[in-house]
Amino acid sequence: MARRHVSTRVNGEPVEFLCEPHQTLLDVLRDELQLTGTKEGCGTGDCGACSVMLDGRLICSCLALAAEVEGAEVRTVEGIASGNELHPLQRHFLEEAALQCGICTPGFLVAAKALLDGNPDPTEREVRFALAGNLCRCTGYDKIIRAVLDSAAELRGEA
Amino acid sequence: MNGSGYEAPRTVEETVTLLQQANGAARVLAGGTDLLAQMKMGMTSPALLIDVKKIPELASIEQTADGGFRIGAAVCGAALAEHAALVAAWPGIVEAARLIGSEQIQGRASLGGNLCNGSPAADSVPALIAAGATCTIAGPGGTRSVAVEDVITAPGKTCLATGELVVDFRLPPRPDGSDARAAKAGDAYLRMIPRSEMDIAIVGAGVSLTLDEAGVCTAARVGLGAVAATPLRVDAAAAALIGTTLDDAALAAAGEAASAAARPIDDKRGTIAYRKQVAGVLTRRAAKIALARAGGNG
Ligand SMILES: Cc1cc2nc3c(=O)[nH]c(=O)nc-3n(C[C@H](O)[C@H](O)[C@H](O)COP(=O)(O)OP(=O)(O)OC[C@H]3O[C@@H](n4cnc5c(N)ncnc54)[C@H](O)[C@@H]3O)c2cc1C
Ligand code: FES
Ligand code: FES
């Protein structure tokens, strides 16, 4: 079957890959580009574990084709830290135990960063609605919501 | 998913040619939040996916010369919410589109996909019906304009023929409210779901109103979702509002008309009696919100 050649940017770096026409972006990130931070939970848009940014918009990479990202800008959880320095969201998730098994964490981080980039001072209710597309079977959510609110405060220079 | 083809044409004409050549074996891909999910669940396996997001007419929103709007069929929900003029003129349509799924789904889900997927519970459809929206359908024979309420013909079925796609939605001009003595308009959409987020509507109700300078309703349209095999336009509910100031008697009559028009099924998410009652309640409440948005004495 004819594989497609795709040129794109991932976390700011130019990247080229070959993919099957109907292969998902999630599968290419994980299996071809070895960017395994992005997780697969449900594969049908319900859990958010596969969250990435595509041209500045938060999407589920399990419901996007790799072929669609030709010429686009993809950002994954691997691009959130600056070198060895964790992003405040990552640090607060660790310090406040906002994860247990961790499979949902990359998706929460990407979605929470998308929220805070657009709304630096969200209410708790806004955080809960913004993260409603991310499911966690372990934490009970409260610690995640608190970590996001504390990160927002730190990013605003209030903590 | 092992299909063999993906194309991302830049024009409507190329898309029509590709759809025609594939003769039923191709599907239009907008946000993929229905189509790719259905492919993964093995419900469909089209040989060719035609990504329409790179076609300018499908990917843009414009205010038209008459003061209405042209919304590209593939524009995602998040982009609708970023268009300030659209939000100001048609808050009900935007709130309906924004109820579709999570923020992740909003980054992709389009009005064209919501309509063409053909679900009776599609959230944006009752709001578009209430707005009097039409869609432009392009195909081998040229383009035609079809009222939104005439597109879905049965669950999962539309009036689109092979080779056709929806290019855009057209919204009529609204009185802009800049003159305090002139006519004003407002719209609203409400849905009932068992959870507070991420669920399928048990009932959805969209209402759009125009008021004259005295606050009397001169035009109204009502759309209902999830209470019949297709989304419905309910003229009897609209008629109960026209000529009134939306006093309690008029709202009650509109609610009764909506309940009467609902022909729902019993399923695990709601009984017939419950859905009929909720159709009336949501119609009344949406009418009150539309009234307040039009600056009436709601
Ligand atoms: C987690 C999740 C939650 C959801 N929640 C909701 C919800 O709350 N409310 C709701 O209404 N829906 C919901 N949906 C369903 C879906 O997101 C919406 O129906 C969405 O609007 C579909 O748009 P799309 O652009 O992704 O369509 P696609 O999946 O790309 O297309 C859907 C169908 O329409 C056809 N199509 C698309 N565009 C065109 C066009 N321009 N011309 C002709 N045919 C076309 C496609 O071929 C396909 O058959 C949800 C889905 C998921 C995965
Ligand atoms: S894996 Fe994509 S939403 Fe669950
Ligand atoms: S930490 Fe296990 S699913 Fe969230």
Coordinates of C-alpha atoms and ligand atoms in Angstrom, one line a residue:
Chain A
M1 CA 0.0 0.0 0.0
A2 CA 1.3 3.5 -0.9
R3 CA 2.7 5.2 2.2
R4 CA 2.4 8.9 2.3
H5 CA 5.3 11.3 2.9
V6 CA 4.4 14.0 5.4
S7 CA 6.5 17.1 6.4
T8 CA 5.5 18.8 9.5
R9 CA 6.8 20.5 12.7
V10 CA 6.7 18.7 16.0
N11 CA 7.5 20.7 19.1
G12 CA 9.1 23.3 16.9
E13 CA 11.4 20.9 15.0
P14 CA 10.9 20.0 11.3
V15 CA 10.0 16.4 11.1
E16 CA 9.3 14.1 8.1
F17 CA 7.7 10.7 8.2
L18 CA 5.9 8.0 6.1
C19 CA 2.5 6.9 7.1
E20 CA -0.4 4.8 5.9
P21 CA -3.2 7.0 4.5
H22 CA -5.6 6.2 7.4
Q23 CA -3.1 5.9 10.2
T24 CA -3.9 8.2 13.1
L25 CA -1.6 11.0 14.3
L26 CA -1.5 9.2 17.7
D27 CA -0.1 6.0 16.1
V28 CA 2.5 8.0 14.1
L29 CA 3.6 10.0 17.1
R30 CA 4.1 6.9 19.2
D31 CA 5.2 4.2 16.7
E32 CA 7.1 6.2 14.0
L33 CA 8.4 9.2 15.9
Q34 CA 8.9 7.4 19.3
L35 CA 7.1 10.2 21.1
T36 CA 5.4 7.9 23.5
G37 CA 4.4 10.6 26.0
T38 CA 1.1 10.9 24.2
K39 CA -1.1 8.0 25.4
E40 CA -3.9 5.9 24.0
G41 CA -6.8 5.4 26.4
C42 CA -10.0 4.8 24.5
G43 CA -9.1 5.6 20.9
T44 CA -12.5 7.2 20.3
G45 CA -12.3 10.8 21.6
D46 CA -13.7 10.1 25.0
C47 CA -10.7 10.1 27.4
G48 CA -8.2 12.8 26.3
A49 CA -5.1 10.8 27.0
C50 CA -4.0 11.4 23.4
S51 CA -4.4 15.2 23.6
V52 CA -2.0 17.3 21.5
M53 CA -2.0 20.8 20.0
L54 CA -2.5 21.0 16.2
D55 CA -1.9 24.5 14.8
G56 CA -2.7 26.0 18.2
R57 CA -5.8 24.0 18.9
L58 CA -6.3 21.2 21.4
I59 CA -7.4 18.0 19.7
C60 CA -7.5 14.3 20.3
S61 CA -4.7 12.8 18.2
C62 CA -6.6 9.4 18.1
L63 CA -9.2 11.2 16.0
A64 CA -6.9 12.9 13.5
L65 CA -5.0 11.4 10.6
A66 CA -1.3 11.7 10.4
A67 CA -1.7 12.7 6.8
E68 CA -3.6 15.8 7.9
V69 CA -0.6 17.4 9.6
E70 CA 1.3 18.1 6.4
G71 CA 2.7 21.6 6.8
A72 CA 1.1 21.9 10.3
E73 CA 2.5 22.6 13.7
V74 CA 2.1 19.8 16.3
R75 CA 2.9 20.2 19.9
T76 CA 3.0 17.2 22.3
V77 CA 3.6 16.7 26.0
E78 CA 7.3 16.3 25.2
G79 CA 7.5 20.0 24.2
I80 CA 6.1 21.4 27.5
A81 CA 9.3 21.4 29.6
S82 CA 12.2 23.7 28.7
G83 CA 15.1 21.4 28.5
N84 CA 15.6 19.8 31.9
E85 CA 13.4 22.3 33.6
L86 CA 9.8 21.2 34.2
H87 CA 6.9 23.5 33.3
P88 CA 5.1 24.7 36.5
L89 CA 2.2 22.5 35.6
Q90 CA 4.5 19.4 35.6
R91 CA 6.1 20.4 38.8
H92 CA 2.7 21.0 40.6
F93 CA 1.4 17.7 39.3
L94 CA 4.4 16.0 40.9
E95 CA 4.5 18.0 44.1
E96 CA 0.7 17.8 44.7
A97 CA 0.4 14.1 43.8
A98 CA -2.0 14.8 40.9
L99 CA -1.3 11.4 39.4
Q100 CA -1.2 7.8 40.4
C101 CA -0.8 5.4 37.4
G102 CA 0.0 8.4 35.2
I103 CA -1.6 7.3 31.9
C104 CA -3.9 10.3 31.9
T105 CA -1.2 12.8 33.0
P106 CA 0.3 13.8 29.6
G107 CA -3.2 14.5 28.3
F108 CA -4.1 16.6 31.4
L109 CA -0.9 18.5 31.0
V110 CA -1.5 19.4 27.4
A111 CA -5.1 20.3 28.0
A112 CA -4.3 22.3 31.1
K113 CA -1.6 24.2 29.3
A114 CA -4.0 25.0 26.5
L115 CA -6.5 26.4 29.1
L116 CA -3.9 28.5 30.9
D117 CA -2.4 29.9 27.7
G118 CA -5.8 31.3 26.8
N119 CA -7.1 32.0 30.3
P120 CA -4.4 32.7 32.9
D121 CA -6.9 33.1 35.8
P122 CA -9.6 30.5 35.5
T123 CA -12.1 29.7 38.2
E124 CA -12.3 26.2 39.6
R125 CA -15.5 25.7 37.6
E126 CA -13.8 26.8 34.4
V127 CA -10.9 24.4 35.0
R128 CA -13.3 21.5 35.7
F129 CA -15.3 22.2 32.4
A130 CA -12.1 22.8 30.4
L131 CA -10.7 19.4 31.5
A132 CA -14.0 17.5 31.2
G133 CA -12.6 15.7 28.1
N134 CA -9.8 14.2 30.2
L135 CA -10.7 11.1 32.2
C136 CA -8.7 9.9 35.2
R137 CA -9.6 6.5 36.8
C138 CA -7.2 7.0 39.8
T139 CA -7.0 10.4 41.4
G140 CA -10.6 11.5 41.8
Y141 CA -9.7 14.8 40.0
D142 CA -9.4 17.1 43.0
K143 CA -5.7 17.0 43.2
I144 CA -5.5 17.6 39.4
I145 CA -7.8 20.6 39.6
R146 CA -5.8 22.0 42.6
A147 CA -2.5 21.5 40.8
V148 CA -3.8 23.4 37.7
L149 CA -5.1 26.3 39.9
D150 CA -1.8 26.4 41.8
S151 CA 0.2 26.4 38.5
A152 CA -2.0 29.2 37.2
A153 CA -1.3 31.3 40.4
E154 CA 2.4 30.7 40.0
L155 CA 2.4 31.6 36.3
R156 CA 0.6 34.8 37.2
G157 CA 3.4 35.5 39.7
E158 CA 1.1 35.1 42.7
A159 CA 2.8 32.1 44.3
Chain B
M1 CA -7.8 1.5 9.9
N2 CA -6.5 0.1 6.6
G3 CA -8.2 2.3 3.9
S4 CA -6.1 3.3 1.0
G5 CA -6.7 6.9 0.2
Y6 CA -6.5 10.4 1.6
E7 CA -6.8 13.6 -0.4
A8 CA -6.9 17.2 0.7
P9 CA -8.2 19.2 -2.2
R10 CA -8.1 23.0 -2.3
T11 CA -11.3 23.6 -4.2
V12 CA -15.0 22.5 -4.0
E13 CA -14.8 21.5 -7.7
E14 CA -11.9 19.1 -7.1
T15 CA -13.8 17.7 -4.1
V16 CA -17.0 17.1 -6.2
T17 CA -14.9 15.4 -8.9
L18 CA -13.2 13.1 -6.3
L19 CA -16.5 12.2 -4.7
Q20 CA -18.0 11.4 -8.1
Q21 CA -15.1 9.3 -9.3
A22 CA -15.2 7.3 -6.1
N23 CA -18.9 6.7 -6.7
G24 CA -19.9 6.2 -3.0
A25 CA -16.6 4.7 -1.8
A26 CA -15.3 8.1 -0.5
R27 CA -16.3 10.1 2.5
V28 CA -15.9 13.8 3.3
L29 CA -13.6 14.2 6.4
A30 CA -14.1 17.4 8.4
G31 CA -13.1 17.2 12.0
G32 CA -13.4 13.4 12.0
T33 CA -14.9 13.3 15.5
D34 CA -17.8 11.2 14.2
L35 CA -16.3 9.6 11.1
L36 CA -12.9 8.5 12.4
A37 CA -14.5 7.3 15.6
Q38 CA -17.0 5.2 13.5
M39 CA -14.2 3.9 11.4
K40 CA -12.3 2.8 14.5
M41 CA -15.4 1.0 15.8
G42 CA -15.7 -0.8 12.4
M43 CA -19.0 0.8 11.6
T44 CA -17.7 2.1 8.2
S45 CA -14.6 1.7 6.1
P46 CA -14.5 4.2 3.3
A47 CA -11.7 3.6 0.7
L48 CA -11.0 7.3 0.3
L49 CA -11.2 10.1 2.8
I50 CA -11.4 13.6 1.4
D51 CA -10.2 16.2 3.9
V52 CA -12.2 19.4 3.2
K53 CA -10.5 21.6 5.8
K54 CA -8.0 23.1 3.3
I55 CA -10.8 24.5 1.1
P56 CA -11.1 28.3 1.9
E57 CA -14.9 28.4 1.6
L58 CA -15.3 25.6 4.0
A59 CA -12.7 26.9 6.5
S60 CA -13.8 30.5 6.9
I61 CA -16.5 32.7 8.5
E62 CA -17.7 35.9 6.8
Q63 CA -20.2 38.6 7.4
T64 CA -22.2 38.9 4.1
A65 CA -23.2 42.1 2.4
D66 CA -26.8 41.9 3.6
G67 CA -25.6 41.7 7.3
G68 CA -26.0 37.9 7.5
F69 CA -23.2 35.4 8.0
R70 CA -21.6 32.6 5.9
I71 CA -20.1 29.9 8.0
G72 CA -17.9 27.4 6.3
A73 CA -19.1 23.9 6.9
A74 CA -15.8 22.7 8.2
V75 CA -15.1 25.5 10.7
C76 CA -14.6 24.0 14.2
G77 CA -16.6 24.9 17.3
A78 CA -13.6 26.7 19.0
A79 CA -13.3 29.0 16.0
L80 CA -17.0 29.9 16.0
A81 CA -16.6 31.0 19.6
E82 CA -13.6 33.3 18.6
H83 CA -15.7 35.2 16.0
A84 CA -16.9 38.1 18.1
A85 CA -19.5 39.4 15.5
L86 CA -21.0 35.9 15.1
V87 CA -21.2 35.4 18.9
A88 CA -22.9 38.8 19.2
A89 CA -25.5 38.2 16.5
W90 CA -26.2 34.5 17.0
P91 CA -25.2 33.5 20.6
G92 CA -27.7 30.5 20.5
I93 CA -26.0 28.9 17.5
V94 CA -22.5 29.4 19.1
E95 CA -23.7 28.0 22.4
A96 CA -25.2 25.0 20.7
A97 CA -22.0 24.3 18.7
R98 CA -19.9 24.7 21.9
L99 CA -21.9 22.0 23.7
I100 CA -20.5 19.4 21.3
G101 CA -18.0 17.3 23.2
S102 CA -15.0 18.4 25.2
E103 CA -12.4 21.2 24.4
Q104 CA -10.5 18.6 22.4
I105 CA -13.6 17.8 20.3
Q106 CA -14.2 21.5 19.9
G107 CA -10.8 21.9 18.2
R108 CA -12.2 19.8 15.4
A109 CA -16.0 19.3 15.4
S110 CA -17.8 21.3 12.6
L111 CA -21.4 22.3 11.9
G112 CA -21.2 20.4 8.5
G113 CA -20.1 17.2 10.3
N114 CA -22.7 17.6 13.0
L115 CA -25.5 18.0 10.4
C116 CA -24.2 15.4 7.8
N117 CA -23.7 12.7 10.5
G118 CA -27.4 12.8 10.6
S119 CA -28.0 12.2 14.4
P120 CA -31.4 13.2 15.6
A121 CA -29.6 14.5 18.7
A122 CA -27.0 16.7 16.9
D123 CA -26.8 19.8 19.2
S124 CA -26.2 22.5 16.6
V125 CA -29.0 21.5 14.3
P126 CA -32.0 22.7 16.3
A127 CA -30.3 26.1 16.8
L128 CA -29.6 26.3 13.1
I129 CA -33.2 25.4 12.3
A130 CA -34.4 28.1 14.7
A131 CA -32.1 30.6 13.0
G132 CA -33.6 29.9 9.6
A133 CA -30.2 28.8 8.4
T134 CA -29.8 27.3 4.9
C135 CA -26.9 25.3 3.7
T136 CA -25.2 25.6 0.3
I137 CA -24.8 22.1 -1.2
A138 CA -22.3 21.7 -4.1
G139 CA -22.4 18.7 -6.4
P140 CA -22.0 17.6 -10.0
G141 CA -25.0 19.6 -11.1
G142 CA -23.8 22.9 -9.5
T143 CA -24.9 24.3 -6.2
R144 CA -28.3 24.3 -4.4
S145 CA -29.5 25.9 -1.2
V146 CA -31.4 23.7 1.3
A147 CA -33.0 24.7 4.6
V148 CA -31.2 22.9 7.4
E149 CA -34.4 21.2 8.6
D150 CA -34.7 19.5 5.2
V151 CA -31.2 17.9 5.2
I152 CA -31.5 15.0 7.7
T153 CA -34.1 12.6 6.3
A154 CA -33.7 9.7 8.8
P155 CA -31.3 8.7 11.5
G156 CA -27.8 8.8 9.8
K157 CA -29.3 9.7 6.4
T158 CA -29.2 13.0 4.6
C159 CA -30.6 14.4 1.3
L160 CA -27.1 14.7 -0.1
A161 CA -26.6 12.7 -3.3
T162 CA -23.3 11.0 -4.3
G163 CA -20.9 13.7 -5.3
E164 CA -22.4 16.3 -3.1
L165 CA -21.0 18.1 -0.1
V166 CA -22.1 20.9 2.2
V167 CA -20.0 24.1 1.5
D168 CA -21.4 26.5 4.0
F169 CA -24.3 27.7 6.2
R170 CA -26.0 31.0 5.5
L171 CA -27.6 33.0 8.4
P172 CA -30.1 35.7 7.6
P173 CA -29.4 39.4 8.6
R174 CA -30.3 40.4 12.2
P175 CA -31.5 43.7 13.4
D176 CA -28.3 44.8 15.1
G177 CA -29.8 46.6 18.2
S178 CA -27.9 49.8 17.5
D179 CA -31.1 51.8 17.4
A180 CA -33.0 51.6 20.7
R181 CA -36.3 52.1 19.0
A182 CA -35.9 49.6 16.2
A183 CA -36.5 45.9 16.1
K184 CA -34.2 43.5 18.0
A185 CA -33.5 39.8 17.9
G186 CA -32.1 37.0 20.0
D187 CA -31.6 33.3 20.0
A188 CA -30.8 30.5 22.5
Y189 CA -30.3 26.8 22.7
L190 CA -30.7 24.5 25.7
R191 CA -30.3 20.8 26.0
M192 CA -31.0 18.3 28.7
I193 CA -28.3 15.7 29.5
P194 CA -28.0 13.4 32.6
R195 CA -24.5 14.7 33.3
S196 CA -23.2 18.3 33.4
E197 CA -20.8 17.8 30.4
M198 CA -19.9 15.3 27.7
D199 CA -23.2 13.6 27.0
I200 CA -25.8 13.1 24.3
A201 CA -28.9 15.3 24.4
I202 CA -32.2 13.7 25.7
V203 CA -33.9 16.8 24.3
G204 CA -32.5 19.9 22.7
A205 CA -34.4 23.1 22.0
G206 CA -33.5 26.2 19.9
V207 CA -35.5 29.4 19.7
S208 CA -34.9 32.5 17.7
L209 CA -37.1 35.6 18.0
T210 CA -37.4 39.1 16.5
L211 CA -39.2 41.8 18.5
D212 CA -40.5 45.1 17.2
E213 CA -39.8 48.4 18.9
A214 CA -42.7 47.8 21.4
G215 CA -41.3 44.4 22.4
V216 CA -43.9 42.5 20.4
C217 CA -42.6 39.3 18.8
T218 CA -42.9 39.7 15.0
A219 CA -41.0 36.5 14.0
A220 CA -40.1 33.3 15.8
R221 CA -38.7 29.9 14.9
V222 CA -38.3 26.8 17.1
G223 CA -36.2 23.7 16.5
L224 CA -36.2 20.5 18.6
G225 CA -33.6 17.8 18.7
A226 CA -33.6 14.2 20.1
V227 CA -37.4 13.9 20.2
A228 CA -38.0 12.4 16.7
A229 CA -36.2 10.5 14.0
T230 CA -34.8 13.8 12.7
P231 CA -34.5 17.3 14.3
L232 CA -37.8 19.1 13.9
R233 CA -38.9 22.6 13.1
V234 CA -42.0 23.3 15.3
D235 CA -44.1 26.0 13.6
A236 CA -47.0 25.7 16.1
A237 CA -44.6 26.6 19.0
A238 CA -43.3 29.6 17.0
A239 CA -46.9 30.7 16.1
A240 CA -47.8 30.7 19.9
L241 CA -45.0 33.3 20.4
I242 CA -45.6 35.6 17.4
G243 CA -47.8 38.6 18.2
T244 CA -47.2 38.3 21.9
T245 CA -44.7 39.9 24.3
L246 CA -43.9 36.4 25.5
D247 CA -46.0 36.7 28.5
D248 CA -46.6 33.6 30.6
A249 CA -49.6 32.4 28.6
A250 CA -47.7 32.7 25.4
L251 CA -44.7 30.8 26.8
A252 CA -47.0 28.1 28.2
A253 CA -48.7 27.7 24.8
A254 CA -45.4 27.4 23.0
G255 CA -44.3 24.8 25.5
E256 CA -47.4 22.8 25.0
A257 CA -47.0 23.0 21.2
A258 CA -43.4 21.7 21.5
S259 CA -44.5 18.8 23.8
A260 CA -47.2 18.0 21.3
A261 CA -44.8 18.0 18.3
A262 CA -42.3 15.8 20.0
R263 CA -42.5 12.2 18.8
P264 CA -39.7 10.6 20.9
I265 CA -38.8 7.0 21.5
D266 CA -38.4 5.3 24.9
D267 CA -34.8 4.4 25.5
K268 CA -32.3 4.0 28.4
R269 CA -31.8 7.7 28.6
G270 CA -35.4 8.9 28.7
T271 CA -39.0 7.8 28.4
I272 CA -41.5 9.2 25.9
A273 CA -43.4 11.0 28.6
Y274 CA -40.3 12.6 30.1
R275 CA -38.9 13.7 26.7
K276 CA -42.2 15.3 25.7
Q277 CA -42.4 17.2 28.9
V278 CA -38.8 18.3 28.8
A279 CA -39.3 19.5 25.2
G280 CA -41.9 21.9 26.5
V281 CA -39.9 23.1 29.4
L282 CA -36.7 23.7 27.4
T283 CA -38.7 25.5 24.7
R284 CA -40.1 27.9 27.3
R285 CA -36.8 28.4 28.9
A286 CA -34.9 28.9 25.6
A287 CA -37.6 31.4 24.5
K288 CA -37.1 33.4 27.7
I289 CA -33.3 33.5 27.2
A290 CA -33.8 34.5 23.6
L291 CA -36.2 37.2 24.8
A292 CA -33.7 38.6 27.3
R293 CA -30.9 38.6 24.6
A294 CA -33.2 40.5 22.3
G295 CA -33.7 43.1 25.1
G296 CA -37.3 42.2 25.8
N297 CA -38.9 42.3 29.2
G298 CA -38.0 38.7 30.0
Ligands
LIG1 C1 -16.2 12.5 22.8 C2 -17.3 13.0 21.8 C3 -18.3 13.8 22.3 C4 -19.3 14.3 21.4 N1 -20.3 15.1 21.9 C5 -21.3 15.5 21.1 C6 -22.3 16.4 21.6 O1 -22.3 16.7 22.8 N2 -23.3 16.8 20.8 C7 -23.3 16.5 19.5 O2 -24.1 16.9 18.7 N3 -22.3 15.7 18.9 C8 -21.3 15.2 19.7 N4 -20.3 14.4 19.2 C9 -20.3 14.0 17.8 C10 -19.5 14.9 16.9 O3 -18.4 15.5 17.6 C11 -20.3 16.0 16.2 O4 -21.3 15.4 15.5 C12 -19.4 16.9 15.3 O5 -20.1 18.1 15.0 C13 -19.0 16.2 14.0 O6 -18.3 17.1 13.2 P1 -16.9 16.7 12.5 O7 -16.4 17.9 11.8 O8 -16.0 16.0 13.4 O9 -17.5 15.6 11.4 P2 -16.8 14.4 10.7 O10 -16.6 13.2 11.7 O11 -15.6 14.8 9.9 O12 -18.0 14.0 9.7 C14 -19.2 13.5 10.2 C15 -20.1 13.0 9.0 O13 -20.5 14.1 8.1 C16 -19.9 13.9 6.8 N5 -19.5 15.3 6.5 C17 -18.7 16.1 7.2 N6 -18.6 17.4 6.7 C18 -19.3 17.3 5.5 C19 -19.6 18.2 4.5 N7 -19.1 19.5 4.5 N8 -20.4 17.8 3.5 C20 -20.9 16.6 3.4 N9 -20.7 15.6 4.4 C21 -19.9 16.0 5.4 C22 -18.8 13.0 7.0 O14 -18.5 12.3 5.8 C23 -19.3 12.0 8.1 O15 -20.2 11.1 7.5 C24 -19.3 13.9 20.1 C25 -18.2 13.1 19.6 C26 -17.2 12.7 20.4 C27 -16.1 11.8 19.9
FES2 S1 -7.3 7.9 23.2 FE1 -7.9 9.7 22.2 S2 -9.5 10.4 23.5 FE2 -9.0 8.5 24.4
FES3 S1 -3.6 8.7 37.3 FE1 -4.3 6.8 36.6 S2 -5.8 7.4 35.1 FE2 -5.2 9.3 36.0

